[in-house]
JSON list of C-alpha atoms and ligand atoms in Angstrom, two decimals:
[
{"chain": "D", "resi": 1, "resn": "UNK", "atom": "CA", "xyz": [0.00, 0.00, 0.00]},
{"chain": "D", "resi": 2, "resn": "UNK", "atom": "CA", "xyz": [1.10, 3.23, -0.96]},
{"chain": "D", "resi": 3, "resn": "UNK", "atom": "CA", "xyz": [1.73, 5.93, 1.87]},
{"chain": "D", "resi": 4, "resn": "UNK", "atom": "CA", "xyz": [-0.86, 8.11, 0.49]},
{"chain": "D", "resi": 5, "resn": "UNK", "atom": "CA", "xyz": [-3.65, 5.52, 1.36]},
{"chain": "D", "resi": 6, "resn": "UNK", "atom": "CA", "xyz": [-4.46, 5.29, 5.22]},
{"chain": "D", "resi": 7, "resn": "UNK", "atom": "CA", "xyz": [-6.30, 1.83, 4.76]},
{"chain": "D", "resi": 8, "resn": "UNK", "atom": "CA", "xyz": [-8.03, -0.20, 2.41]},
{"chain": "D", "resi": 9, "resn": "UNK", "atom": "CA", "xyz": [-11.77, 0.14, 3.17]},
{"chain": "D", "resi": 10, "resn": "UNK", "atom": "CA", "xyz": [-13.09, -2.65, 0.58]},
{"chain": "D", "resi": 11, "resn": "UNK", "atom": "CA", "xyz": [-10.80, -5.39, -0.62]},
{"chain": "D", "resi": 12, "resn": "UNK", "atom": "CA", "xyz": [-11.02, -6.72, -4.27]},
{"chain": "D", "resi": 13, "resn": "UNK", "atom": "CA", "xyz": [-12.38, -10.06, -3.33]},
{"chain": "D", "resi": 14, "resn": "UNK", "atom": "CA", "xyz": [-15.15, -7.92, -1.13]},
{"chain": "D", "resi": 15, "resn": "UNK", "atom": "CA", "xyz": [-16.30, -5.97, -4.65]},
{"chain": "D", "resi": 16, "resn": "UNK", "atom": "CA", "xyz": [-16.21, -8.73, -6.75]},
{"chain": "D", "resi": 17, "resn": "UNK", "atom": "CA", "xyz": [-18.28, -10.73, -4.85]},
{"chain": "D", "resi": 18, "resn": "UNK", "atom": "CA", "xyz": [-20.63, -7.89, -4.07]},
{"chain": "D", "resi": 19, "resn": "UNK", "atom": "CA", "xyz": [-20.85, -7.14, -8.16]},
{"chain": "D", "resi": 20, "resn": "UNK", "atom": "CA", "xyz": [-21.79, -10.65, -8.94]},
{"chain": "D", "resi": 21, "resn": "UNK", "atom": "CA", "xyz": [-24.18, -10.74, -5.82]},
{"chain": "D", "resi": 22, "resn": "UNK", "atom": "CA", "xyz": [-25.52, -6.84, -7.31]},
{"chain": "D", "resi": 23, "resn": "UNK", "atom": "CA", "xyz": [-25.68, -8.83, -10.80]},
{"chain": "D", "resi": 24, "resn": "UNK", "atom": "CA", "xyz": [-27.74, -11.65, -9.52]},
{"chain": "D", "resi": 25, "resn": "UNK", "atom": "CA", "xyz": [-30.62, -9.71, -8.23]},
{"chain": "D", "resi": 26, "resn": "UNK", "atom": "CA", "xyz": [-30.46, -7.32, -11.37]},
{"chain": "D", "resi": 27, "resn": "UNK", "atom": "CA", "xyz": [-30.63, -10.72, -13.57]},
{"chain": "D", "resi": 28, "resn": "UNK", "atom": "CA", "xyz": [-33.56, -11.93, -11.83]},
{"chain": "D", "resi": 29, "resn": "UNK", "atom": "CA", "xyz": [-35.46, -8.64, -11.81]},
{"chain": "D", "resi": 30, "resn": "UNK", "atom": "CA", "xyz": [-35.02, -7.89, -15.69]},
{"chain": "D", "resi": 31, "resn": "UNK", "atom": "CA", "xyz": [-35.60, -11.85, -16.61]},
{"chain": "D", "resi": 32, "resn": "UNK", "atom": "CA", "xyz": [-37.14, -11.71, -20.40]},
{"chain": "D", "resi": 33, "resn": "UNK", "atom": "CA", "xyz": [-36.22, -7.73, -20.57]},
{"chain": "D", "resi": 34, "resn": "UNK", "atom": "CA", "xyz": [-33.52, -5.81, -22.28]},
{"chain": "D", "resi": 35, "resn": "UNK", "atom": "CA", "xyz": [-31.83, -3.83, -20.06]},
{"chain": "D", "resi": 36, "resn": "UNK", "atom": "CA", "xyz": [-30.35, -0.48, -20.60]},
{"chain": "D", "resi": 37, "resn": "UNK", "atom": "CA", "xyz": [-27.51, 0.30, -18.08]},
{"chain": "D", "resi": 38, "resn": "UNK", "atom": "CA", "xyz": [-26.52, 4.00, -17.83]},
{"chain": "D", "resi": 39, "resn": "UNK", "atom": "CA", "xyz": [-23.05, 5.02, -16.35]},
{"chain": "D", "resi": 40, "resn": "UNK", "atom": "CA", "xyz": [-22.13, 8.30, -14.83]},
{"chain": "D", "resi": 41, "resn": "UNK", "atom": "CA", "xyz": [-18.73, 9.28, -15.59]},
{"chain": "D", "resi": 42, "resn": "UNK", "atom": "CA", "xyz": [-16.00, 8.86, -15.07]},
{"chain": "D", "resi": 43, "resn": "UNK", "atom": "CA", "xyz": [-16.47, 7.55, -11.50]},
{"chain": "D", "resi": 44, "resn": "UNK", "atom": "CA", "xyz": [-18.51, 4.20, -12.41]},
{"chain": "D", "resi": 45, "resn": "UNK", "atom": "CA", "xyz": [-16.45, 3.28, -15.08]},
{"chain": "D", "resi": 46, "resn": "UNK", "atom": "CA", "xyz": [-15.22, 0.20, -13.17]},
{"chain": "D", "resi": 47, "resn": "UNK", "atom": "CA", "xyz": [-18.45, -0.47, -11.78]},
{"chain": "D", "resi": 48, "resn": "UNK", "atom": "CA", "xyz": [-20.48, -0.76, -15.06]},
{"chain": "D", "resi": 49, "resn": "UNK", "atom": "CA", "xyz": [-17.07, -2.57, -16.72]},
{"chain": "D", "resi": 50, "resn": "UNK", "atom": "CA", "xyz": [-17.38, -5.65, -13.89]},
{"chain": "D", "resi": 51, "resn": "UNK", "atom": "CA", "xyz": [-21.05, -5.40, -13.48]},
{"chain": "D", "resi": 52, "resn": "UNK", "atom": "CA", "xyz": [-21.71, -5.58, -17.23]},
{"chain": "D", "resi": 53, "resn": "UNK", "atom": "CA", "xyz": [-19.46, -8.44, -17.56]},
{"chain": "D", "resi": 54, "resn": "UNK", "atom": "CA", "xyz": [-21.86, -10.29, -14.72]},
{"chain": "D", "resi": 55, "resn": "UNK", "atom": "CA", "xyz": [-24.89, -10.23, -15.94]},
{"chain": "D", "resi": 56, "resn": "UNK", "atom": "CA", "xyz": [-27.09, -12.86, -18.27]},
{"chain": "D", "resi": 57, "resn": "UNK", "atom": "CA", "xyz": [-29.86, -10.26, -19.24]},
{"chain": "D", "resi": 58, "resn": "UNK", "atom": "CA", "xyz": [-29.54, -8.49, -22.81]},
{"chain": "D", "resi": 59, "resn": "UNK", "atom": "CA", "xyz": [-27.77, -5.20, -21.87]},
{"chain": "D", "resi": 60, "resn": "UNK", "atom": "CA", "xyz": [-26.76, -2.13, -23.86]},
{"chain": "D", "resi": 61, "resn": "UNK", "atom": "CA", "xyz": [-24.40, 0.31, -22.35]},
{"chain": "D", "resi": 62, "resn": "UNK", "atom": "CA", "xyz": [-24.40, 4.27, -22.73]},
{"chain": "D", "resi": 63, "resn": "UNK", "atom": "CA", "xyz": [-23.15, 7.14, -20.62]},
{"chain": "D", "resi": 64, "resn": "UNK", "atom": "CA", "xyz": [-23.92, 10.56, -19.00]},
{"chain": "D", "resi": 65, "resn": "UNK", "atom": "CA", "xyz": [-21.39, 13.25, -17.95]},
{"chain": "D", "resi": 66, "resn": "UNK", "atom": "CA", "xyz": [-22.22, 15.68, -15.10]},
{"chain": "D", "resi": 67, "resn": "UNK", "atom": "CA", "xyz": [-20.98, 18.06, -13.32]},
{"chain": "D", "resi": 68, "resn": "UNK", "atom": "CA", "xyz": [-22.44, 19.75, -10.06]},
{"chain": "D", "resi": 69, "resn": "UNK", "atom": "CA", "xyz": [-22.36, 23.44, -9.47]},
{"chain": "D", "resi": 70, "resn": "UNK", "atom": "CA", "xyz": [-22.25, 25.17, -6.42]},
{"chain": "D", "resi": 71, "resn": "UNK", "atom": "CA", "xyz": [-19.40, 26.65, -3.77]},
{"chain": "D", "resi": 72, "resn": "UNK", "atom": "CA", "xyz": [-16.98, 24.39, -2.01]},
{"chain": "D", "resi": 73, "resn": "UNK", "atom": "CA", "xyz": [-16.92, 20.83, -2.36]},
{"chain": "D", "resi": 74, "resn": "UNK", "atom": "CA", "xyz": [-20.80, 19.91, -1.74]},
{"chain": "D", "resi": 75, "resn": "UNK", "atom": "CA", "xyz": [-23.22, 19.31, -4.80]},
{"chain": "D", "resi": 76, "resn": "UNK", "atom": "CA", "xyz": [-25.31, 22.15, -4.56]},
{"chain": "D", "resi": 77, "resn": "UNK", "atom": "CA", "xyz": [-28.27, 20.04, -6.04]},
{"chain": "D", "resi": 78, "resn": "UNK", "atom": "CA", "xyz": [-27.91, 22.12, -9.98]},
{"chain": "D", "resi": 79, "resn": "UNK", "atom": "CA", "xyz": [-26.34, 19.52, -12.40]},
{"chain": "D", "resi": 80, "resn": "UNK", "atom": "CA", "xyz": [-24.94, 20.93, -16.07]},
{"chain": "D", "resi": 81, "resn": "UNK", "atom": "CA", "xyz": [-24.83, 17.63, -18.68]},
{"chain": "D", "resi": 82, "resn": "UNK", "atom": "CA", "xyz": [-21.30, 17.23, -19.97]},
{"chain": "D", "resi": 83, "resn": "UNK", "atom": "CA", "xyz": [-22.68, 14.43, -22.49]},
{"chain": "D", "resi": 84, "resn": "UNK", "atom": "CA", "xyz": [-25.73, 13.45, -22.84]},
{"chain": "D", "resi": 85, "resn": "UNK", "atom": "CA", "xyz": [-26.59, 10.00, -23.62]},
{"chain": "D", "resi": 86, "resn": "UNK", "atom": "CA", "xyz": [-26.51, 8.72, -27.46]},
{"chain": "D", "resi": 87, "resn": "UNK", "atom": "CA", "xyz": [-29.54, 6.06, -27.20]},
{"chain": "D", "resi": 88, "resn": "UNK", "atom": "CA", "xyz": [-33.15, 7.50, -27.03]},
{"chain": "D", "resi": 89, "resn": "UNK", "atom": "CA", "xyz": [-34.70, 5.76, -23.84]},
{"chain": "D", "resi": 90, "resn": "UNK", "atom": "CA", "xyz": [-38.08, 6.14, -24.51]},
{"chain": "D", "resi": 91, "resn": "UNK", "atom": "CA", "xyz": [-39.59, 2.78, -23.59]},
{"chain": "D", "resi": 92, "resn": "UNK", "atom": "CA", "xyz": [-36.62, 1.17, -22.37]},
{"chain": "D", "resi": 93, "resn": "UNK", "atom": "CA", "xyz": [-35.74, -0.49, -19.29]},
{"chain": "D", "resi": 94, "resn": "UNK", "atom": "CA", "xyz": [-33.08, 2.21, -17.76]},
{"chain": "D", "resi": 95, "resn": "UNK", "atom": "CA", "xyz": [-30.60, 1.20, -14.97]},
{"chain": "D", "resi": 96, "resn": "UNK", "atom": "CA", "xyz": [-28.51, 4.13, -14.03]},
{"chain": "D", "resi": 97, "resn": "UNK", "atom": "CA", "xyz": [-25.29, 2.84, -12.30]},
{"chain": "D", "resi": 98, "resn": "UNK", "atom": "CA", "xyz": [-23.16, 4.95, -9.98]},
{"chain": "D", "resi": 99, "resn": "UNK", "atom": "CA", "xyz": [-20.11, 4.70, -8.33]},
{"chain": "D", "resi": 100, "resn": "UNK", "atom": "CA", "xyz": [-21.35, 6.36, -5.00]},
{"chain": "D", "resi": 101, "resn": "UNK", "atom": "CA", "xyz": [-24.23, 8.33, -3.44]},
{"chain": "D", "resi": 102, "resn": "UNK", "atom": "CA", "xyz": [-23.25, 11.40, -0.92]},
{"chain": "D", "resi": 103, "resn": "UNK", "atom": "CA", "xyz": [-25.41, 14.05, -0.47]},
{"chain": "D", "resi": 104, "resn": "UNK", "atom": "CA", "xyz": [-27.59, 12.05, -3.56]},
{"chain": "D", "resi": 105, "resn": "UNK", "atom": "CA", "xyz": [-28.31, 15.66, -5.23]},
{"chain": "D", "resi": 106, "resn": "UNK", "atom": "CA", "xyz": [-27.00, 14.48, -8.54]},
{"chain": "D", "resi": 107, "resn": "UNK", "atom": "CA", "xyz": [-28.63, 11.64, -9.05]},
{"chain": "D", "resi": 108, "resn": "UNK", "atom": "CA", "xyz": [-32.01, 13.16, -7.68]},
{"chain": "D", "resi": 109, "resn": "UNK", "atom": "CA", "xyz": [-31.34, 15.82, -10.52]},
{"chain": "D", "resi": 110, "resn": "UNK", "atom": "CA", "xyz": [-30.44, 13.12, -12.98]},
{"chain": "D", "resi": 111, "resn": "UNK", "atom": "CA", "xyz": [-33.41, 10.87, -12.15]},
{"chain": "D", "resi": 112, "resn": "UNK", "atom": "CA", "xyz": [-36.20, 13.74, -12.73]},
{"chain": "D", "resi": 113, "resn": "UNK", "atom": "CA", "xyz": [-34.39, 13.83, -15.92]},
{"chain": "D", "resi": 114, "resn": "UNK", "atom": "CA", "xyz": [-34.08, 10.63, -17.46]},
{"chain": "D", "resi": 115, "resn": "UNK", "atom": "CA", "xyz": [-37.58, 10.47, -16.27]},
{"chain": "D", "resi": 116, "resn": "UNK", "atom": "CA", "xyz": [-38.86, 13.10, -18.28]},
{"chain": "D", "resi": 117, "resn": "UNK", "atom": "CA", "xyz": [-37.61, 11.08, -21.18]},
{"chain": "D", "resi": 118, "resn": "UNK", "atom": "CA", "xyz": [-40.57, 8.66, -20.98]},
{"chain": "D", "resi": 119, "resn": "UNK", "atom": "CA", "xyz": [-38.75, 5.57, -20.28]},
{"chain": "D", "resi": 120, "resn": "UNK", "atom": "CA", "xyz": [-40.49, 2.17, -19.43]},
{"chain": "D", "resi": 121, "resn": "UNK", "atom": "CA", "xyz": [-38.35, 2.33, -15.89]},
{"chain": "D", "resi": 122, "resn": "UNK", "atom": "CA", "xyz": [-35.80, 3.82, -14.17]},
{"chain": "D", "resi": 123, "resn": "UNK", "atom": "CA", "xyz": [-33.87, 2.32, -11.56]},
{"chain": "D", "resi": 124, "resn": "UNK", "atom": "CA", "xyz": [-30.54, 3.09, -9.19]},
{"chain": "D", "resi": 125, "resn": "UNK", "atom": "CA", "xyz": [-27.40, 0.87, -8.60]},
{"chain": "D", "resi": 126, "resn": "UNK", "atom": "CA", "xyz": [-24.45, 2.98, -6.80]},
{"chain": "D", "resi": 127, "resn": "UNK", "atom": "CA", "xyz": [-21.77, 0.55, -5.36]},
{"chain": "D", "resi": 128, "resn": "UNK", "atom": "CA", "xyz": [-21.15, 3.16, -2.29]},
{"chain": "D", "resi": 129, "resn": "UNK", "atom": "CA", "xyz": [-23.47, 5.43, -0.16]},
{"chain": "D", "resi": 130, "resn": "UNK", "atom": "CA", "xyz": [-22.69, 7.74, 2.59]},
{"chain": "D", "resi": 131, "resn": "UNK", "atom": "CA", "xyz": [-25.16, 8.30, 5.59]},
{"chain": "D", "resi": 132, "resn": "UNK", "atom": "CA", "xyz": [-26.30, 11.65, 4.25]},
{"chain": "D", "resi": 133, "resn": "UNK", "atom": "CA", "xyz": [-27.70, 9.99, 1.26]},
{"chain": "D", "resi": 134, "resn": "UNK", "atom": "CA", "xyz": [-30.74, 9.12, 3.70]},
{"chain": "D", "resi": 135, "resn": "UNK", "atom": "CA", "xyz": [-31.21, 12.46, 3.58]},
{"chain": "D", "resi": 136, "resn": "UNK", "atom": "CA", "xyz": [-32.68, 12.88, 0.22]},
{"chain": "D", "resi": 137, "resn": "UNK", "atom": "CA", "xyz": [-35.73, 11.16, -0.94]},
{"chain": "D", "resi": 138, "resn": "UNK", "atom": "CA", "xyz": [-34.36, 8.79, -3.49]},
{"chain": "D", "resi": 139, "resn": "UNK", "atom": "CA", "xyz": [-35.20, 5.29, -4.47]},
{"chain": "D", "resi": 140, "resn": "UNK", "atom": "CA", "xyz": [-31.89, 3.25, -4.37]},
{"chain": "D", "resi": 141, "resn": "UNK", "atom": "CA", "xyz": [-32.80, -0.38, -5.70]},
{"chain": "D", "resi": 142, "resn": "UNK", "atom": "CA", "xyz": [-29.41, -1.40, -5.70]},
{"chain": "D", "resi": 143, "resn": "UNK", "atom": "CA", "xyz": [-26.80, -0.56, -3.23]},
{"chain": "D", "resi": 144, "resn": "UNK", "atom": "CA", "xyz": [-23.50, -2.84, -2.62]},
{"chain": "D", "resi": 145, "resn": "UNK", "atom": "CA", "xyz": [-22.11, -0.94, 0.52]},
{"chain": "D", "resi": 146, "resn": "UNK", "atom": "CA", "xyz": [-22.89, 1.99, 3.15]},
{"chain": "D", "resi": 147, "resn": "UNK", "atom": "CA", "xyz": [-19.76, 3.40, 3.99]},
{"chain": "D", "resi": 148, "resn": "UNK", "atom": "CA", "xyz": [-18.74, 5.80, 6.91]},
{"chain": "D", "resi": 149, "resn": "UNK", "atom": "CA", "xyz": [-18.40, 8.96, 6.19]},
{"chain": "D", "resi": 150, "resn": "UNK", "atom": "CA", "xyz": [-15.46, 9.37, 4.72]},
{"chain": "D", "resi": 151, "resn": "UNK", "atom": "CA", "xyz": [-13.40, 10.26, 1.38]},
{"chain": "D", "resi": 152, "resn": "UNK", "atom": "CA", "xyz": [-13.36, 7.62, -0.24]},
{"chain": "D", "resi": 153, "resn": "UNK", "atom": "CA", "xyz": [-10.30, 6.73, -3.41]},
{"chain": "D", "resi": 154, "resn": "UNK", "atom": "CA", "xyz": [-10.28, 3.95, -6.02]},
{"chain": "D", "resi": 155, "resn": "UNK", "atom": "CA", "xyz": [-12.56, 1.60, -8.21]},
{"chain": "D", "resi": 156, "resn": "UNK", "atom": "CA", "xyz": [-13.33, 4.47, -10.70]},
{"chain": "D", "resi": 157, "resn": "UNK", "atom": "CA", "xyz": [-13.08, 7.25, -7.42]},
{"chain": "D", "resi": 158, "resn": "UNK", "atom": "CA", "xyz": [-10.21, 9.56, -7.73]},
{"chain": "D", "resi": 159, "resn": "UNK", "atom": "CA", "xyz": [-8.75, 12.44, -5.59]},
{"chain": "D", "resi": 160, "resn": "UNK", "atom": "CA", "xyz": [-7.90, 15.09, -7.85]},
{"chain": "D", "resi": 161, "resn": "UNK", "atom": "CA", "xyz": [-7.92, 12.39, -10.91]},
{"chain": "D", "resi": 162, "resn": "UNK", "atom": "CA", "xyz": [-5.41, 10.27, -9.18]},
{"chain": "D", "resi": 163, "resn": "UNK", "atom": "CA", "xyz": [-6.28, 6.45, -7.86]},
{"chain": "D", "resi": 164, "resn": "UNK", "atom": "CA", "xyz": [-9.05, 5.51, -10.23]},
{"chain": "D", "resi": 165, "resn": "UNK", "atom": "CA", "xyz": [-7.22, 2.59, -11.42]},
{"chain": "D", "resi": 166, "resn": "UNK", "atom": "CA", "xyz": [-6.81, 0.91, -7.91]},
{"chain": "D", "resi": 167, "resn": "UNK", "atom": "CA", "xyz": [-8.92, -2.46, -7.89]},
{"chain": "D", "resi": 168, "resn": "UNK", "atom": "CA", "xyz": [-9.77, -1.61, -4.69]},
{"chain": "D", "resi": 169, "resn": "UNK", "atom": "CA", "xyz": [-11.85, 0.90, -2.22]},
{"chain": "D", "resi": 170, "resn": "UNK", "atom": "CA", "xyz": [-9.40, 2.67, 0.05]},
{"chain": "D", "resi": 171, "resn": "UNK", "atom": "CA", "xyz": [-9.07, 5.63, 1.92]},
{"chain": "D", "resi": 172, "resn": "UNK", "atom": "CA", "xyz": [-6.70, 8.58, 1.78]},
{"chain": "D", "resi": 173, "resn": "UNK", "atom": "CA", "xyz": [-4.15, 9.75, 4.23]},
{"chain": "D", "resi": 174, "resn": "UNK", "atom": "CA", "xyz": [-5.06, 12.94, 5.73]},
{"chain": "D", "resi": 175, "resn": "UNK", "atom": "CA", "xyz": [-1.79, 14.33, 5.02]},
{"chain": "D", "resi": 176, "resn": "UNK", "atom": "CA", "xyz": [-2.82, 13.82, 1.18]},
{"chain": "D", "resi": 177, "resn": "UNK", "atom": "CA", "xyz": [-5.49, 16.29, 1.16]},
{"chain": "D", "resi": 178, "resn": "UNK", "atom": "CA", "xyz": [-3.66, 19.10, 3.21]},
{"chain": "D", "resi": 179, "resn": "UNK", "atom": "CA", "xyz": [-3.48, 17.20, 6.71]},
{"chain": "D", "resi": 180, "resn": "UNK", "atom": "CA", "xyz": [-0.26, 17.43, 8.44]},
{"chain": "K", "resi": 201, "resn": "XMP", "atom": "P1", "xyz": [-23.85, 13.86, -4.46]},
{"chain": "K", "resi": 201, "resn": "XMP", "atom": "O1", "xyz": [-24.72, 14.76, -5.30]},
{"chain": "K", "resi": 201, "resn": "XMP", "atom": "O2", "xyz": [-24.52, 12.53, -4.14]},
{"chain": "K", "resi": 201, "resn": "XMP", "atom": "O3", "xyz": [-22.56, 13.65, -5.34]},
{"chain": "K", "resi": 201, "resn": "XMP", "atom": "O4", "xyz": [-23.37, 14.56, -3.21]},
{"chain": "K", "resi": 201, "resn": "XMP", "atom": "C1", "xyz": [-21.94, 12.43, -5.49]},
{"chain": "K", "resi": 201, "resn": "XMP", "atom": "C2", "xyz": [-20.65, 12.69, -6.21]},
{"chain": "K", "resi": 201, "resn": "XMP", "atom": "O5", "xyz": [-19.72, 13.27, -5.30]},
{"chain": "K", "resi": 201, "resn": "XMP", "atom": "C3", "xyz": [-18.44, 12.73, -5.48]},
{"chain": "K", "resi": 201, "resn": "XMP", "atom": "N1", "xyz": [-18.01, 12.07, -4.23]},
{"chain": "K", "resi": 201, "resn": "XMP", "atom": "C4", "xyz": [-16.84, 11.42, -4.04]},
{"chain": "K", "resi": 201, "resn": "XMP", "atom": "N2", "xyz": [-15.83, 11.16, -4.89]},
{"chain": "K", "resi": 201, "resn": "XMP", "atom": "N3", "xyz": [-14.68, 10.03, -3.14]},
{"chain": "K", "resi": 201, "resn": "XMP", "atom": "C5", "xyz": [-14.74, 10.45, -4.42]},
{"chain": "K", "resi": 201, "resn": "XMP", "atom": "O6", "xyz": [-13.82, 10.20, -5.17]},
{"chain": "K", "resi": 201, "resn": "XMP", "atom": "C6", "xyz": [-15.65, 10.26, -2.23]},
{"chain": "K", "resi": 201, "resn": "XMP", "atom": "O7", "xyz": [-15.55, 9.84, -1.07]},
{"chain": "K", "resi": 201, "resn": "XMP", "atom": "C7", "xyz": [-16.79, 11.00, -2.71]},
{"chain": "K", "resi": 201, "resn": "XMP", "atom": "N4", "xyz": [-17.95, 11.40, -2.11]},
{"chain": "K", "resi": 201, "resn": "XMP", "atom": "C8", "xyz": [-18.65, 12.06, -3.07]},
{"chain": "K", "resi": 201, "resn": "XMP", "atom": "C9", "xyz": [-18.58, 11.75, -6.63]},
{"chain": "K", "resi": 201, "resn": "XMP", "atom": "O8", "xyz": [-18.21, 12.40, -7.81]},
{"chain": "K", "resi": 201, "resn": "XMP", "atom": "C10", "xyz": [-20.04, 11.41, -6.68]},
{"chain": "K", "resi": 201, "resn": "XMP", "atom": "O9", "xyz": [-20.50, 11.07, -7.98]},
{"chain": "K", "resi": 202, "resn": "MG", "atom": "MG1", "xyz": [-19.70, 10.02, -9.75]}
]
């Protein structure tokens, strides 16, 4: 382990199993369905990439971009589309996947969306959540861990772009982010 990592939250065994676990329930609840899964970029890259891989249902695979205004490092809640996706989704079976649920602002913002496109469902999967996702009114269907709350590094998160490749979920030494 690197000394910029303090410890390693969730081990790659522990995600693994949890994807194919995440993939079982999704392949049982879209039997005889086609099954659009929607990543959020860049964070669930590794999510969708393993998940995909896992599942038996007929999937197609497109992606959003978004980006969250507001001061400081909270999502304020107002969400600019970076790209939108290419497929129309009218009618379609829509599984957004995420690589983690904080405050949940985005994804509320993103779900009013993609529902306004008239699809035949929408559902969540977000590997992580922190406790103040409780806080927002939002429908999680699938949900592989609740984490404390804490910043959180690797499997598609980065801090400042860096650690997105780790095959793990770790956290980061406080000395990292401006800690002694
Ligand atoms: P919301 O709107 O749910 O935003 O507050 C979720 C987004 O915030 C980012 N986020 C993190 N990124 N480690 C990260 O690398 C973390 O611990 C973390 N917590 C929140 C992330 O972009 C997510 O999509
Ligand atoms: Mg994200």
């Amino acid at each position: 382990m690197g000394r910029d990592l303090s410890k390693v939250l969730i081990s790659e065994d522990e995600l693994q199993t949890k994807i194919r676990e995440l993939a079982g329930k999704i392949d049982a609840d879209y039997a005889g369905h086609e099954l659009l899964i929607v990543g959020v970029l860049k964070g669930a890259v590794m999510v969708m990439a393993d998940l995909a891989r896992a599942l038996h249902v007929p999937v197609q695979m497109d992606w959003m971009a978004v980006s969250s205004y507001g001061a400081g490092t909270k999502s304020s809640g107002v969400v600019r589309v970076l790209k939108d996706l290419d497929t129309d989704i009218a009618g379609r079976h829509v599984l957004v996947v995420e690589d983690i649920i904080d405050s949940g602002l985005t994804l509320s913002w993103l779900l009013n969306n993609l529902q306004s496109r008239n699809p035949a469902s929408v559902e969540i999967c977000t590997l992580l959540r922190k406790p103040d996702a409780v806080k927002v009114p939002l429908d999680v269907k699938y949900v592989g861990f609740d984490i404390p709350n804490e910043f959180v590094i690797g499997y598609g998160l980065d801090y400042a772009e860096r650690y997105r490749n780790l095959p793990f979920i770790g956290t980061l030494a406080p000395h990292v982010y401006g800690g002694e």
